[in-house]
Amino acid sequence: QLLVSAGAPPFESLPLEGQALALLWCIVGPLSYIKSRIGGKVADLGLILYGLVEVAGAGVIRFGDGYQVGDLDPFVNAVVVQGVVALAWLYSSKKESDGIEAE
């Protein structure tokens, strides 16, 4: 339903490539969470991968043929959300490095 609310057709109406992208998005989310439990660079890569898949998927929805204009632009929303995630990551990494330097 989330993809439909973003303007994409229902899953069963998507072409094979669209269904594959939707499945990839659903798989990458839990994988990113698992990578976050590992920590370090692995967690960072999981976060980056999820962000790229989300923005790419939103771009396909927005700029594809089946986009139904709604109140919200899925591509802009995805870019803004990933921008907030990047800022939160920068903030937390700065806090961690400040904590290490203080010791």
XYZ file of N, CA and C in Angstrom:
309
model
N 0.815 -1.206 0.000
C 0.000 0.000 0.000
C 0.854 1.263 0.000
N 2.042 1.192 0.605
C 2.906 2.371 0.644
C 3.284 2.823 -0.759
N 3.616 1.881 -1.614
C 3.979 2.246 -2.987
C 2.789 2.820 -3.749
N 1.602 2.270 -3.523
C 0.393 2.783 -4.178
C 0.117 4.210 -3.710
N 0.292 4.469 -2.421
C 0.059 5.829 -1.917
C 1.084 6.816 -2.455
N 2.240 6.301 -2.904
C 3.256 7.166 -3.501
C 3.000 7.408 -4.977
N 1.978 6.757 -5.540
C 1.622 6.984 -6.927
C 1.927 5.821 -7.856
N 2.448 4.716 -7.310
C 2.738 3.547 -8.142
C 1.475 2.717 -8.326
N 1.413 1.970 -9.411
C 0.287 1.043 -9.577
C 0.393 -0.081 -8.534
N -0.690 -0.806 -8.300
C -0.612 -1.954 -7.386
C 0.452 -2.947 -7.863
N 1.011 -3.705 -6.928
C 2.112 -4.630 -7.207
C 1.806 -5.538 -8.400
N 0.609 -6.125 -8.410
C 0.288 -7.064 -9.479
C 0.166 -6.391 -10.843
N 0.019 -5.070 -10.873
C -0.074 -4.340 -12.145
C 1.288 -3.840 -12.627
N 2.302 -3.973 -11.791
C 3.638 -3.512 -12.175
C 4.243 -4.448 -13.212
N 5.092 -3.904 -14.096
C 5.833 -4.800 -14.986
C 6.823 -5.620 -14.146
N 7.389 -6.632 -14.725
C 8.308 -7.519 -14.013
C 9.451 -6.739 -13.350
N 9.978 -5.746 -14.049
C 11.073 -4.945 -13.488
C 10.606 -4.182 -12.252
N 9.401 -3.650 -12.297
C 8.843 -2.922 -11.156
C 8.602 -3.828 -9.966
N 8.125 -5.039 -10.228
C 7.928 -6.002 -9.141
C 9.270 -6.385 -8.525
N 10.287 -6.555 -9.373
C 11.624 -6.888 -8.862
C 12.163 -5.760 -7.990
N 11.967 -4.517 -8.414
C 12.428 -3.374 -7.619
C 11.683 -3.292 -6.291
N 10.378 -3.547 -6.306
C 9.595 -3.534 -5.069
C 10.072 -4.622 -4.114
N 10.349 -5.804 -4.645
C 10.862 -6.894 -3.810
C 12.251 -6.567 -3.267
N 13.092 -5.972 -4.092
C 14.428 -5.560 -3.645
C 14.320 -4.573 -2.493
N 13.412 -3.608 -2.624
C 13.201 -2.602 -1.575
C 12.765 -3.270 -0.266
N 11.882 -4.261 -0.389
C 11.396 -4.979 0.800
C 12.492 -5.835 1.441
N 13.431 -6.314 0.643
C 14.523 -7.139 1.171
C 15.630 -6.273 1.773
N 15.941 -5.161 1.133
C 17.050 -4.315 1.567
C 16.772 -3.688 2.942
N 15.510 -3.391 3.247
C 15.189 -2.809 4.555
C 15.627 -3.693 5.714
N 15.163 -4.946 5.775
C 15.610 -5.833 6.854
C 17.122 -6.103 6.826
N 17.701 -6.215 5.617
C 19.151 -6.416 5.534
C 19.910 -5.234 6.131
N 19.416 -4.037 5.884
C 20.054 -2.844 6.452
C 19.951 -2.858 7.967
N 18.822 -3.314 8.479
C 18.673 -3.414 9.933
C 19.678 -4.423 10.500
N 19.810 -5.571 9.856
C 20.762 -6.582 10.328
C 22.186 -6.015 10.294
N 22.511 -5.311 9.225
C 23.842 -4.699 9.131
C 24.049 -3.649 10.218
N 22.981 -2.965 10.604
C 23.110 -1.952 11.664
C 23.466 -2.591 12.997
N 23.060 -3.835 13.204
C 23.382 -4.545 14.445
C 24.845 -4.937 14.469
N 25.467 -5.086 13.291
C 26.885 -5.421 13.202
C 27.719 -4.187 13.543
N 27.280 -3.048 13.033
C 27.950 -1.789 13.335
C 29.068 -1.458 12.365
N 29.713 -0.333 12.613
C 30.858 0.116 11.822
C 30.521 0.395 10.369
N 31.505 0.114 9.521
C 31.357 0.369 8.082
C 30.254 -0.490 7.458
N 30.039 -1.691 7.998
C 28.980 -2.564 7.481
C 27.625 -1.885 7.662
N 27.400 -1.281 8.827
C 26.148 -0.562 9.087
C 26.014 0.634 8.154
N 27.106 1.342 7.951
C 27.081 2.501 7.051
C 26.712 2.076 5.629
N 27.308 0.991 5.168
C 27.005 0.507 3.817
C 25.553 0.060 3.695
N 25.020 -0.561 4.738
C 23.605 -0.954 4.727
C 22.691 0.249 4.614
N 23.017 1.307 5.352
C 22.228 2.536 5.314
C 22.297 3.187 3.936
N 23.489 3.222 3.374
C 23.665 3.818 2.045
C 22.916 3.007 0.991
N 23.040 1.681 1.053
C 22.348 0.824 0.087
C 20.840 1.028 0.152
N 20.284 1.051 1.362
C 18.845 1.251 1.501
C 18.437 2.605 0.922
N 19.199 3.637 1.215
C 18.886 4.968 0.691
C 18.900 5.011 -0.828
N 19.906 4.372 -1.428
C 19.990 4.349 -2.891
C 18.809 3.606 -3.510
N 18.447 2.466 -2.925
C 17.314 1.703 -3.455
C 16.023 2.505 -3.301
N 15.860 3.169 -2.155
C 14.638 3.948 -1.939
C 14.532 5.120 -2.913
N 15.604 5.856 -3.083
C 15.573 7.005 -4.001
C 15.402 6.527 -5.449
N 16.090 5.453 -5.824
C 15.939 4.921 -7.185
C 14.506 4.451 -7.428
N 13.935 3.749 -6.450
C 12.553 3.293 -6.592
C 11.581 4.448 -6.694
N 11.788 5.467 -5.884
C 10.918 6.645 -5.946
C 11.071 7.355 -7.286
N 12.299 7.371 -7.811
C 12.521 7.973 -9.125
C 11.806 7.212 -10.232
N 11.841 5.884 -10.136
C 11.130 5.065 -11.126
C 9.628 5.328 -11.057
N 9.108 5.429 -9.828
C 7.682 5.728 -9.675
C 7.364 7.098 -10.261
N 8.157 8.098 -9.878
C 7.865 9.477 -10.269
C 8.031 9.720 -11.762
N 9.090 9.181 -12.337
C 9.405 9.502 -13.725
C 8.970 8.411 -14.700
N 8.334 7.352 -14.178
C 7.841 6.275 -15.027
C 6.514 6.629 -15.681
N 6.093 5.783 -16.584
C 4.867 6.026 -17.349
C 3.604 5.920 -16.512
N 3.595 5.074 -15.485
C 2.366 4.825 -14.738
C 2.127 5.749 -13.564
N 2.926 6.829 -13.431
C 2.785 7.709 -12.270
C 1.443 8.428 -12.285
N 0.748 8.343 -11.161
C -0.522 9.042 -10.990
C -0.273 10.221 -10.069
N -0.454 11.416 -10.594
C -0.166 12.624 -9.836
C -1.010 12.665 -8.573
N -0.340 12.867 -7.457
C -1.018 12.969 -6.176
C -0.564 14.229 -5.462
N -0.847 14.288 -4.183
C -0.477 15.458 -3.400
C 1.025 15.523 -3.128
N 1.661 14.362 -3.042
C 3.068 14.306 -2.675
C 3.902 13.726 -3.805
N 5.081 14.267 -3.984
C 6.005 13.760 -4.995
C 6.904 12.724 -4.327
N 6.814 11.444 -4.720
C 7.589 10.406 -4.037
C 9.089 10.596 -4.156
N 9.552 11.124 -5.296
C 10.992 11.308 -5.473
C 11.516 12.396 -4.542
N 10.840 13.522 -4.501
C 11.256 14.606 -3.607
C 11.207 14.135 -2.157
N 10.144 13.418 -1.789
C 10.026 12.914 -0.424
C 11.176 11.976 -0.075
N 11.516 11.068 -0.977
C 12.606 10.128 -0.718
C 13.934 10.860 -0.567
N 14.174 11.847 -1.412
C 15.419 12.612 -1.331
C 15.483 13.380 -0.008
N 14.373 13.988 0.393
C 14.342 14.732 1.663
C 14.566 13.791 2.844
N 13.888 12.644 2.851
C 14.060 11.687 3.946
C 15.508 11.220 4.015
N 16.104 10.897 2.879
C 17.494 10.440 2.901
C 18.446 11.572 3.291
N 18.080 12.804 2.982
C 18.865 13.948 3.459
C 18.831 14.059 4.974
N 17.661 13.867 5.557
C 17.526 13.883 7.020
C 18.319 12.734 7.634
N 18.247 11.557 7.025
C 19.017 10.405 7.516
C 20.518 10.719 7.457
N 20.975 11.326 6.360
C 22.393 11.674 6.226
C 22.814 12.683 7.293
N 21.966 13.670 7.550
C 22.289 14.656 8.587
C 22.335 14.011 9.975
N 21.411 13.099 10.241
C 21.418 12.386 11.526
C 22.679 11.540 11.652
N 23.078 10.907 10.568
C 24.299 10.102 10.588
C 25.513 10.988 10.854
N 25.587 12.141 10.165
C 26.706 13.063 10.396
C 26.743 13.543 11.846
N 25.582 13.873 12.379
C 25.497 14.326 13.763
C 25.974 13.242 14.724
N 25.484 12.022 14.535
C 25.858 10.945 15.458
C 27.330 10.568 15.299
N 27.861 10.615 14.077
C 29.276 10.285 13.902
C 30.153 11.374 14.523
N 29.707 12.607 14.483
C 30.457 13.700 15.123
C 30.446 13.516 16.629
N 29.289 13.150 17.187
C 29.187 12.911 18.626
C 30.115 11.777 19.052
N 30.149 10.699 18.253
C 31.016 9.568 18.569
C 32.477 9.981 18.535
N 32.889 10.754 17.511
C 34.292 11.159 17.429
C 34.635 12.153 18.531
N 33.683 13.010 18.924
C 33.932 13.916 20.049
C 34.115 13.131 21.346
N 33.331 12.081 21.528
C 33.442 11.249 22.717
C 34.778 10.523 22.772
N 35.270 10.079 21.636
C 36.543 9.369 21.589
C 37.683 10.330 21.862
N 37.608 11.545 21.306
C 38.669 12.530 21.514
C 38.745 12.990 22.958
N 37.594 13.015 23.645
C 37.547 13.508 25.015
C 38.231 12.539 25.978
N 38.370 11.266 25.607
C 38.959 10.271 26.510
C 40.413 10.353 26.553
